[in-house]
Every structure is written in C-alpha cells, then in structure tokens.
Amino acid sequence: MSNTAAKSGLRSRSPVEKAKDLQERARQKRIKLEGAAEAETLAPTQKTKASRRGVPSPKLVEEAERAFLMQEQLGLFTALPLRPSNEFPSLLARLPIFPAIARSRQQPLLDKDNALPFKTPFGRGRRHGPPVCIEDEDYLIALTRLRQKAVRGHGTKLPIPITSNPGFADNEGNVQVHVVHCTIVQILEEMGLDTNAGPGYQRVVEALYRLRNVSIELETRKQEKYLGKVTRSTSFKLVDIDMATFESNGVVFAQFHPIVAKWLQHDATFLDWSVRRQLRGRNARALHRFLSSQPKDYENDLATIAEITGWEGEKRKLRSQVEAALKQMQALNWVDSWEFTGTGRRIPYRLIVHRS
C-alpha cells in the first residue's frame, strides 16, 4: 500500500475507531492461536456482547492514543500538550444554552423547529438538538478539564474530520481543535462521583450522547457599508464525541470545535470547579457560572439575571431562591456580600453582589 493510500485510510477513521479495529484483530488472532474454532461460530450479536464485556477500557485508550500518534507522524496534523484548569468559555457562561430548567420541562420553550431560542445582552441565537441542562454542562466542564492536546491541521485531516470555515480557518485552511482520550471512569472521577455505580455510568453515557448532538446557532448584527445593519448567523457543534462502551467502563475520544477551542484559550472565564461541585441545585450552579464571568462587584435586575441563566422557578419566589443560592456561595467563601434594591412591584428587584 502506498503512503498516500495509507494516509487516506487513516483519515477516514477516528483514533477510537482505529483502536477498536486493532483490538478486534488482536482478539481474532488470539482465538485462532488458541484453536477456539467454536468461538468463530457464534452469532454476530453474541460475539459483540462478549467483546464489549471483555475489552479493558484503559487498554483501548492506549490503542487509540497509538493510532492518534501514528496519524500525527504521518503529517496529517500537529499536536501540542495542554494544561487545562478552571477555564470555561466566557460566552457560554453568559448564555442559557444549558439552562437550570430540567430537560423534561423545556418542551414549552422550544420553537417550531424544536430549537431553544435565547436572547440576552451578550448574544442571541438558538440551541439545536436534544434538550440539555445544568447536569449536562457538568459533564462538558469535566471534559474540558480532561483535555490533553491542541491539534492543528486541515479540517478534513483532523482525528474527527470537520468542514473548514473561513470564520475560524487560516489562509491555508488549517484549524485548531482540542482533544481528549479518556475513560468514562475518569469522567466520573473528575466529577467526584462514585465510579462503581451503574446508574452513574449510564448517566455519563447518556449525557455524552446528548452533548455530541447539540449545535449552537449564534446571531450577530454588524454595520455594513452599503447594506446598513445586517444580521449574520453562525452554527457549530460544541464537541464531537466518539465512544466505545462496555458493561463497566468505556473509552471516549472528544474533539472540541475550533470556535470552542479558541474561546478556551483566548476568551475564557475562571470557573471554580471545586465550588461548583459543592453547590446544590441547578439554579445555584447556573448563577455561579454566570457570576464567574462578571466583575467581582456586579449588579443587575433580577429578572435579567434569571433570563440569562435560564432560571427555573416561580417569579414570586425569585428573590428568595437567589438569596438561598448566594448563601451557599458565601458558605464556600466565594461570595462576600450582597444586597437587593427595589420593591419587586413598581421598582424591579435589583441584585448587587460583592466578591473578593
């Protein structure tokens, strides 16, 4: 096989897919050497089930990483190590893409295209795909914290190929994405959850399926010389995810979109993960996320804050619920003090927050 053909073959499969191929070849070779002819007569569904039960995920991660390295050595892309911490895209922290509203209660908020529209002082647009909420955002944050490498190359040659776009590609059509190889157990560990719990494992898998099917449509208004104010729309996926799941673990390859990778490097908010993990309730985590992206001395109308965070609850209880969330943050030494102004009737409630 020529080098060109080899490159073409590698280009069409992600590292996880190639690792699964290598794992299956090794399994077939082992069966043949052991003379286990009867295993070859198993129905395809039986063989798949046995394979899913027996393949160790850490081993599969190693195979995927070797396949990734092979692609890099062939010159399909270049990769540099990352040292992620508490960064989170500032714009995502200021938009209700992951609202505090339970997924089961978001249906009335969707438009005729089953998309969630949003309009805030920081941007407007729509979220497409399955309903997601704060819990799904927790898994997204865990993945950002597990990122390993910044990968640069032509969109069609990336581990998970994407279509290049002039908005985020350079003159040669190259883009940069962030990637991670990990196991589902590692995601649970990052979130401080029980790694032996079956339901917890299943929740991770379900959340990752939702995340990889979410796309964001953002609108911007710009002044054009001849056309006046023009609204432009950009649509993109947050993250591409390839998975191989087994009975007690699984291997994950996640590739963050070039726009998200750019935000993580150049327009990020410090989101204290240790504080977020201790906050109880969706509303508290949504408020913490938003306030993390604002100045330490911040004030705004309560109604505006509720709209930005996708607050869940009755309007008449908004002030008491916000105060309950702030008390949690104060107990964790994240908020110093706050006060409310206004009456909630003729004069809207306004929140003033102070952080050190």
CSV table of C-alpha atoms in Angstrom, one decimal:
chain,number,residue,atom,x,y,z
A,1,MET,CA,0.0,0.0,0.0
A,2,SER,CA,1.3,3.5,-0.9
A,3,ASN,CA,1.9,6.2,1.7
A,4,THR,CA,-0.9,8.2,0.0
A,5,ALA,CA,-3.3,5.3,0.4
A,6,ALA,CA,-2.3,4.7,4.0
A,7,LYS,CA,-2.9,8.4,4.8
A,8,SER,CA,-6.3,8.2,3.1
A,9,GLY,CA,-7.3,5.2,5.2
A,10,LEU,CA,-6.3,6.8,8.5
A,11,ARG,CA,-8.0,10.0,7.6
A,12,SER,CA,-11.4,8.3,7.4
A,13,ARG,CA,-11.3,6.8,10.9
A,14,SER,CA,-11.1,8.4,14.3
A,15,PRO,CA,-8.5,7.1,16.8
A,16,VAL,CA,-11.1,5.3,18.8
A,17,GLU,CA,-12.5,3.6,15.7
A,18,LYS,CA,-8.9,2.5,14.7
A,19,ALA,CA,-8.2,1.3,18.2
A,20,LYS,CA,-11.3,-0.8,18.1
A,21,ASP,CA,-10.2,-2.3,14.8
A,22,LEU,CA,-6.8,-3.1,16.2
A,23,GLN,CA,-8.4,-4.6,19.3
A,24,GLU,CA,-10.7,-6.8,17.2
A,25,ARG,CA,-7.8,-8.0,15.0
A,26,ALA,CA,-5.9,-9.0,18.2
A,27,ARG,CA,-8.9,-10.8,19.5
A,28,GLN,CA,-9.4,-12.8,16.3
A,29,LYS,CA,-5.7,-13.7,16.2
A,30,ARG,CA,-5.8,-14.9,19.8
A,31,ILE,CA,-8.9,-17.0,19.1
A,32,LYS,CA,-7.1,-18.6,16.1
A,33,LEU,CA,-4.0,-19.3,18.0
A,34,GLU,CA,-5.9,-21.0,20.8
A,35,GLY,CA,-7.8,-23.1,18.3
A,36,ALA,CA,-11.1,-21.9,19.6
A,37,ALA,CA,-12.9,-22.8,16.5
A,38,GLU,CA,-16.3,-22.8,18.2
A,39,ALA,CA,-15.9,-19.2,19.1
A,40,GLU,CA,-16.0,-18.4,15.4
A,41,THR,CA,-19.4,-20.0,15.0
A,42,LEU,CA,-21.0,-17.6,17.5
A,43,ALA,CA,-23.7,-15.3,16.1
A,44,PRO,CA,-22.5,-11.7,15.5
A,45,THR,CA,-24.6,-10.4,18.3
A,46,GLN,CA,-23.1,-12.9,20.7
A,47,LYS,CA,-19.6,-12.0,19.7
A,48,THR,CA,-20.3,-8.3,20.1
A,49,LYS,CA,-21.6,-8.8,23.6
A,50,ALA,CA,-18.6,-10.9,24.6
A,51,SER,CA,-16.2,-8.3,23.2
A,52,ARG,CA,-18.0,-5.5,25.0
A,53,ARG,CA,-17.7,-7.3,28.3
A,54,GLY,CA,-14.1,-8.3,28.0
A,55,VAL,CA,-12.2,-5.4,26.4
A,56,PRO,CA,-10.4,-3.4,29.2
A,57,SER,CA,-11.0,0.3,28.6
A,58,PRO,CA,-7.6,1.6,29.7
A,59,LYS,CA,-6.0,-0.8,27.1
A,60,LEU,CA,-8.4,0.6,24.4
A,61,VAL,CA,-7.3,4.1,25.4
A,62,GLU,CA,-3.7,3.2,24.9
A,63,GLU,CA,-4.5,1.7,21.4
A,64,ALA,CA,-6.4,4.9,20.5
A,65,GLU,CA,-3.5,7.1,21.6
A,66,ARG,CA,-1.1,5.0,19.5
A,67,ALA,CA,-3.4,5.4,16.5
A,68,PHE,CA,-3.5,9.1,17.1
A,69,LEU,CA,0.3,9.3,17.3
A,70,MET,CA,0.5,7.3,14.0
A,71,GLN,CA,-1.7,9.9,12.3
A,72,GLU,CA,0.4,12.7,13.7
A,73,GLN,CA,3.6,11.0,12.5
A,74,LEU,CA,2.2,10.7,9.0
A,75,GLY,CA,1.8,14.5,9.0
A,76,LEU,CA,-1.9,14.7,9.0
A,77,PHE,CA,-1.8,17.2,11.8
A,78,THR,CA,0.4,18.6,14.6
A,79,ALA,CA,-0.3,18.3,18.3
A,80,LEU,CA,0.9,20.2,21.4
A,81,PRO,CA,0.1,19.3,25.1
A,82,LEU,CA,-2.4,21.3,27.0
A,83,ARG,CA,-2.6,22.0,30.8
A,84,PRO,CA,-6.3,22.7,31.4
A,85,SER,CA,-7.6,24.1,34.7
A,86,ASN,CA,-10.7,26.1,35.6
A,87,GLU,CA,-11.2,27.9,32.2
A,88,PHE,CA,-14.6,27.9,30.6
A,89,PRO,CA,-15.7,29.9,27.5
A,90,SER,CA,-17.0,33.3,28.7
A,91,LEU,CA,-19.8,33.4,26.1
A,92,LEU,CA,-21.1,30.0,27.1
A,93,ALA,CA,-21.1,31.2,30.7
A,94,ARG,CA,-23.4,34.1,29.7
A,95,LEU,CA,-25.9,32.3,27.6
A,96,PRO,CA,-28.8,30.0,28.7
A,97,ILE,CA,-27.6,27.1,26.4
A,98,PHE,CA,-27.5,24.9,29.5
A,99,PRO,CA,-30.4,26.3,31.5
A,100,ALA,CA,-31.3,25.5,35.1
A,101,ILE,CA,-34.6,24.1,33.7
A,102,ALA,CA,-35.0,20.3,33.8
A,103,ARG,CA,-34.8,18.7,30.4
A,104,SER,CA,-38.3,17.3,30.8
A,105,ARG,CA,-39.7,20.8,31.3
A,106,GLN,CA,-38.1,22.5,28.3
A,107,GLN,CA,-40.6,21.4,25.6
A,108,PRO,CA,-42.9,24.5,26.0
A,109,LEU,CA,-39.8,26.8,25.5
A,110,LEU,CA,-38.9,25.3,22.1
A,111,ASP,CA,-39.8,26.9,18.8
A,112,LYS,CA,-41.4,25.4,15.7
A,113,ASP,CA,-38.0,23.8,14.8
A,114,ASN,CA,-37.7,22.2,18.2
A,115,ALA,CA,-34.8,24.6,19.0
A,116,LEU,CA,-34.4,26.6,22.1
A,117,PRO,CA,-34.2,30.3,21.3
A,118,PHE,CA,-32.4,32.7,23.5
A,119,LYS,CA,-31.9,36.5,23.6
A,120,THR,CA,-29.6,38.2,26.1
A,121,PRO,CA,-27.5,41.3,26.3
A,122,PHE,CA,-24.5,39.1,25.4
A,123,GLY,CA,-25.9,37.4,22.3
A,124,ARG,CA,-28.9,35.8,20.7
A,125,GLY,CA,-29.5,32.6,18.8
A,126,ARG,CA,-30.8,29.1,19.2
A,127,ARG,CA,-29.7,25.8,20.6
A,128,HIS,CA,-30.5,22.8,18.3
A,129,GLY,CA,-30.5,19.1,19.3
A,130,PRO,CA,-31.7,17.3,22.4
A,131,PRO,CA,-32.7,19.3,25.5
A,132,VAL,CA,-29.7,19.8,27.8
A,133,CYS,CA,-29.4,21.4,31.2
A,134,ILE,CA,-27.0,22.1,34.0
A,135,GLU,CA,-26.3,18.4,34.6
A,136,ASP,CA,-25.1,18.0,31.0
A,137,GLU,CA,-23.0,21.1,31.4
A,138,ASP,CA,-21.3,19.4,34.3
A,139,TYR,CA,-20.1,16.6,32.0
A,140,LEU,CA,-19.0,19.2,29.4
A,141,ILE,CA,-16.9,21.0,32.0
A,142,ALA,CA,-15.4,17.7,33.1
A,143,LEU,CA,-14.3,17.0,29.5
A,144,THR,CA,-12.8,20.5,29.2
A,145,ARG,CA,-10.7,19.8,32.3
A,146,LEU,CA,-9.5,16.5,30.9
A,147,ARG,CA,-8.3,18.0,27.6
A,148,GLN,CA,-4.8,16.7,26.6
A,149,LYS,CA,-3.7,18.3,23.3
A,150,ALA,CA,-4.3,21.2,20.9
A,151,VAL,CA,-4.4,19.7,17.4
A,152,ARG,CA,-3.8,21.8,14.3
A,153,GLY,CA,-4.4,20.7,10.7
A,154,HIS,CA,-6.7,20.9,7.7
A,155,GLY,CA,-10.3,20.2,8.8
A,156,THR,CA,-10.5,17.1,6.6
A,157,LYS,CA,-7.4,15.6,8.2
A,158,LEU,CA,-8.3,16.0,11.9
A,159,PRO,CA,-8.9,12.9,14.1
A,160,ILE,CA,-12.6,13.6,13.6
A,161,PRO,CA,-12.9,15.4,10.2
A,162,ILE,CA,-14.8,18.7,10.1
A,163,THR,CA,-15.6,21.1,7.2
A,164,SER,CA,-13.3,24.1,7.2
A,165,ASN,CA,-14.9,27.5,7.6
A,166,PRO,CA,-13.3,30.9,6.7
A,167,GLY,CA,-14.5,32.2,10.0
A,168,PHE,CA,-12.1,30.0,12.0
A,169,ALA,CA,-9.6,28.6,9.5
A,170,ASP,CA,-6.3,30.3,8.5
A,171,ASN,CA,-5.3,31.1,4.9
A,172,GLU,CA,-4.2,27.5,4.3
A,173,GLY,CA,-7.4,26.0,5.6
A,174,ASN,CA,-5.9,24.9,8.9
A,175,VAL,CA,-7.9,24.9,12.1
A,176,GLN,CA,-7.1,24.1,15.7
A,177,VAL,CA,-9.2,21.8,18.0
A,178,HIS,CA,-8.7,20.5,21.5
A,179,VAL,CA,-8.9,16.7,22.1
A,180,VAL,CA,-9.0,14.2,24.9
A,181,HIS,CA,-8.8,10.4,25.2
A,182,CYS,CA,-10.3,9.2,28.5
A,183,THR,CA,-12.4,6.5,30.1
A,184,ILE,CA,-15.9,7.0,31.5
A,185,VAL,CA,-14.5,6.2,34.9
A,186,GLN,CA,-12.1,9.1,34.5
A,187,ILE,CA,-15.0,11.5,33.8
A,188,LEU,CA,-16.8,10.2,37.0
A,189,GLU,CA,-13.6,10.7,39.0
A,190,GLU,CA,-13.2,14.3,37.6
A,191,MET,CA,-16.8,15.0,38.8
A,192,GLY,CA,-16.1,13.4,42.2
A,193,LEU,CA,-18.8,10.7,41.7
A,194,ASP,CA,-18.9,7.0,42.6
A,195,THR,CA,-17.0,5.1,39.9
A,196,ASN,CA,-18.6,1.8,40.8
A,197,ALA,CA,-22.2,2.9,40.4
A,198,GLY,CA,-24.0,1.5,37.4
A,199,PRO,CA,-26.6,4.3,37.2
A,200,GLY,CA,-23.8,6.9,37.3
A,201,TYR,CA,-22.0,5.2,34.5
A,202,GLN,CA,-25.2,5.2,32.4
A,203,ARG,CA,-25.9,8.9,33.1
A,204,VAL,CA,-22.4,9.8,31.7
A,205,VAL,CA,-23.1,7.8,28.5
A,206,GLU,CA,-26.5,9.4,28.0
A,207,ALA,CA,-25.1,12.9,28.6
A,208,LEU,CA,-22.3,12.4,26.1
A,209,TYR,CA,-24.7,11.2,23.5
A,210,ARG,CA,-26.7,14.4,24.1
A,211,LEU,CA,-23.6,16.7,24.1
A,212,ARG,CA,-22.4,15.4,20.7
A,213,ASN,CA,-25.7,16.1,19.1
A,214,VAL,CA,-26.0,19.7,20.4
A,215,SER,CA,-25.3,22.6,18.0
A,216,ILE,CA,-25.4,26.3,18.6
A,217,GLU,CA,-26.7,29.0,16.2
A,218,LEU,CA,-25.4,32.4,17.1
A,219,GLU,CA,-26.6,35.7,15.5
A,220,THR,CA,-24.6,38.9,15.3
A,221,ARG,CA,-25.6,42.3,13.9
A,222,LYS,CA,-22.9,44.3,12.0
A,223,GLN,CA,-22.9,47.6,10.2
A,224,GLU,CA,-22.2,47.1,6.5
A,225,LYS,CA,-21.0,50.0,4.3
A,226,TYR,CA,-23.7,49.5,1.7
A,227,LEU,CA,-26.4,47.4,3.3
A,228,GLY,CA,-26.7,49.0,6.7
A,229,LYS,CA,-27.2,46.7,9.7
A,230,VAL,CA,-27.0,43.0,8.7
A,231,THR,CA,-27.7,40.0,10.8
A,232,ARG,CA,-25.3,37.1,10.3
A,233,SER,CA,-25.8,33.6,11.7
A,234,THR,CA,-23.1,31.0,12.5
A,235,SER,CA,-23.9,27.4,13.5
A,236,PHE,CA,-21.5,25.0,15.1
A,237,LYS,CA,-21.3,21.9,17.3
A,238,LEU,CA,-19.7,22.3,20.7
A,239,VAL,CA,-17.9,19.0,20.7
A,240,ASP,CA,-17.6,15.8,18.6
A,241,ILE,CA,-17.5,12.6,20.6
A,242,ASP,CA,-16.7,9.1,19.6
A,243,MET,CA,-17.3,6.3,22.2
A,244,ALA,CA,-16.9,2.6,22.8
A,245,THR,CA,-18.9,1.5,25.8
A,246,PHE,CA,-18.7,-1.7,27.8
A,247,GLU,CA,-20.5,-3.1,30.8
A,248,SER,CA,-18.5,-1.4,33.5
A,249,ASN,CA,-16.4,1.3,31.6
A,250,GLY,CA,-15.9,2.8,28.2
A,251,VAL,CA,-13.4,4.8,26.2
A,252,VAL,CA,-14.2,8.3,24.9
A,253,PHE,CA,-12.5,10.5,22.3
A,254,ALA,CA,-13.7,14.1,22.4
A,255,GLN,CA,-12.8,16.8,20.0
A,256,PHE,CA,-13.8,20.4,20.8
A,257,HIS,CA,-14.8,22.6,17.8
A,258,PRO,CA,-12.3,25.2,16.7
A,259,ILE,CA,-14.5,28.1,17.9
A,260,VAL,CA,-14.8,26.5,21.4
A,261,ALA,CA,-11.0,25.8,21.4
A,262,LYS,CA,-10.4,29.4,20.6
A,263,TRP,CA,-12.6,30.6,23.4
A,264,LEU,CA,-10.9,28.2,25.9
A,265,GLN,CA,-7.5,29.7,25.0
A,266,HIS,CA,-8.3,33.4,24.4
A,267,ASP,CA,-11.7,34.2,25.9
A,268,ALA,CA,-12.3,32.1,29.0
A,269,THR,CA,-13.8,32.7,32.4
A,270,PHE,CA,-12.2,31.3,35.6
A,271,LEU,CA,-14.9,28.8,36.8
A,272,ASP,CA,-14.0,27.4,40.2
A,273,TRP,CA,-14.8,23.7,39.7
A,274,SER,CA,-14.3,22.9,43.4
A,275,VAL,CA,-17.1,25.4,44.3
A,276,ARG,CA,-19.4,24.3,41.6
A,277,ARG,CA,-19.2,20.7,42.6
A,278,GLN,CA,-20.4,21.6,46.1
A,279,LEU,CA,-23.3,23.7,45.1
A,280,ARG,CA,-26.7,22.1,45.5
A,281,GLY,CA,-29.4,22.6,42.9
A,282,ARG,CA,-29.4,23.7,39.2
A,283,ASN,CA,-30.2,27.3,40.0
A,284,ALA,CA,-27.2,27.8,42.2
A,285,ARG,CA,-24.8,26.3,39.7
A,286,ALA,CA,-26.3,28.4,36.9
A,287,LEU,CA,-25.9,31.6,38.9
A,288,HIS,CA,-22.4,30.7,39.9
A,289,ARG,CA,-21.5,30.1,36.3
A,290,PHE,CA,-22.9,33.5,35.2
A,291,LEU,CA,-21.4,35.5,38.1
A,292,SER,CA,-18.0,33.8,37.4
A,293,SER,CA,-18.0,35.7,34.0
A,294,GLN,CA,-18.8,39.1,35.5
A,295,PRO,CA,-16.8,41.7,37.5
A,296,LYS,CA,-16.4,40.9,41.2
A,297,ASP,CA,-18.6,43.9,42.0
A,298,TYR,CA,-21.7,43.3,39.9
A,299,GLU,CA,-25.3,44.4,39.8
A,300,ASN,CA,-28.2,43.9,37.5
A,301,ASP,CA,-32.0,43.4,37.6
A,302,LEU,CA,-33.1,40.0,39.0
A,303,ALA,CA,-35.3,39.4,36.0
A,304,THR,CA,-32.4,39.9,33.6
A,305,ILE,CA,-30.2,37.5,35.6
A,306,ALA,CA,-33.0,34.9,35.6
A,307,GLU,CA,-33.3,35.2,31.8
A,308,ILE,CA,-29.6,34.9,31.2
A,309,THR,CA,-29.2,31.8,33.5
A,310,GLY,CA,-32.3,30.0,32.4
A,311,TRP,CA,-33.7,30.2,35.9
A,312,GLU,CA,-36.3,27.6,37.0
A,313,GLY,CA,-39.0,28.6,39.4
A,314,GLU,CA,-41.9,31.0,40.0
A,315,LYS,CA,-41.2,34.7,39.6
A,316,ARG,CA,-42.7,35.5,43.0
A,317,LYS,CA,-40.0,33.2,44.6
A,318,LEU,CA,-37.1,34.5,42.6
A,319,ARG,CA,-35.6,36.8,45.2
A,320,SER,CA,-35.7,34.2,48.0
A,321,GLN,CA,-34.3,31.5,45.7
A,322,VAL,CA,-31.4,33.8,44.5
A,323,GLU,CA,-30.6,34.6,48.2
A,324,ALA,CA,-30.6,30.9,49.1
A,325,ALA,CA,-28.1,30.2,46.2
A,326,LEU,CA,-25.9,33.2,47.4
A,327,LYS,CA,-25.9,31.8,50.9
A,328,GLN,CA,-24.4,28.6,49.6
A,329,MET,CA,-21.7,30.5,47.8
A,330,GLN,CA,-21.0,32.6,50.9
A,331,ALA,CA,-20.6,29.5,53.0
A,332,LEU,CA,-17.9,28.3,50.5
A,333,ASN,CA,-16.2,31.8,50.7
A,334,TRP,CA,-16.9,32.5,47.1
A,335,VAL,CA,-19.3,35.5,47.7
A,336,ASP,CA,-18.6,38.1,50.3
A,337,SER,CA,-21.9,40.0,50.5
A,338,TRP,CA,-25.0,41.1,48.5
A,339,GLU,CA,-28.0,43.3,48.7
A,340,PHE,CA,-31.3,43.8,46.9
A,341,THR,CA,-32.8,47.1,45.9
A,342,GLY,CA,-36.3,47.8,44.6
A,343,THR,CA,-39.7,46.6,45.7
A,344,GLY,CA,-40.4,43.9,43.1
A,345,ARG,CA,-43.6,45.8,42.1
A,346,ARG,CA,-43.2,49.3,40.6
A,347,ILE,CA,-39.4,49.2,41.0
A,348,PRO,CA,-37.9,45.8,39.9
A,349,TYR,CA,-35.7,43.9,42.2
A,350,ARG,CA,-32.0,44.6,41.5
A,351,LEU,CA,-29.1,42.4,42.9
A,352,ILE,CA,-25.8,43.8,43.9
A,353,VAL,CA,-23.1,41.2,44.6
A,354,HIS,CA,-19.6,41.7,46.0
A,355,ARG,CA,-16.8,39.1,45.7
A,356,SER,CA,-13.2,39.4,46.9
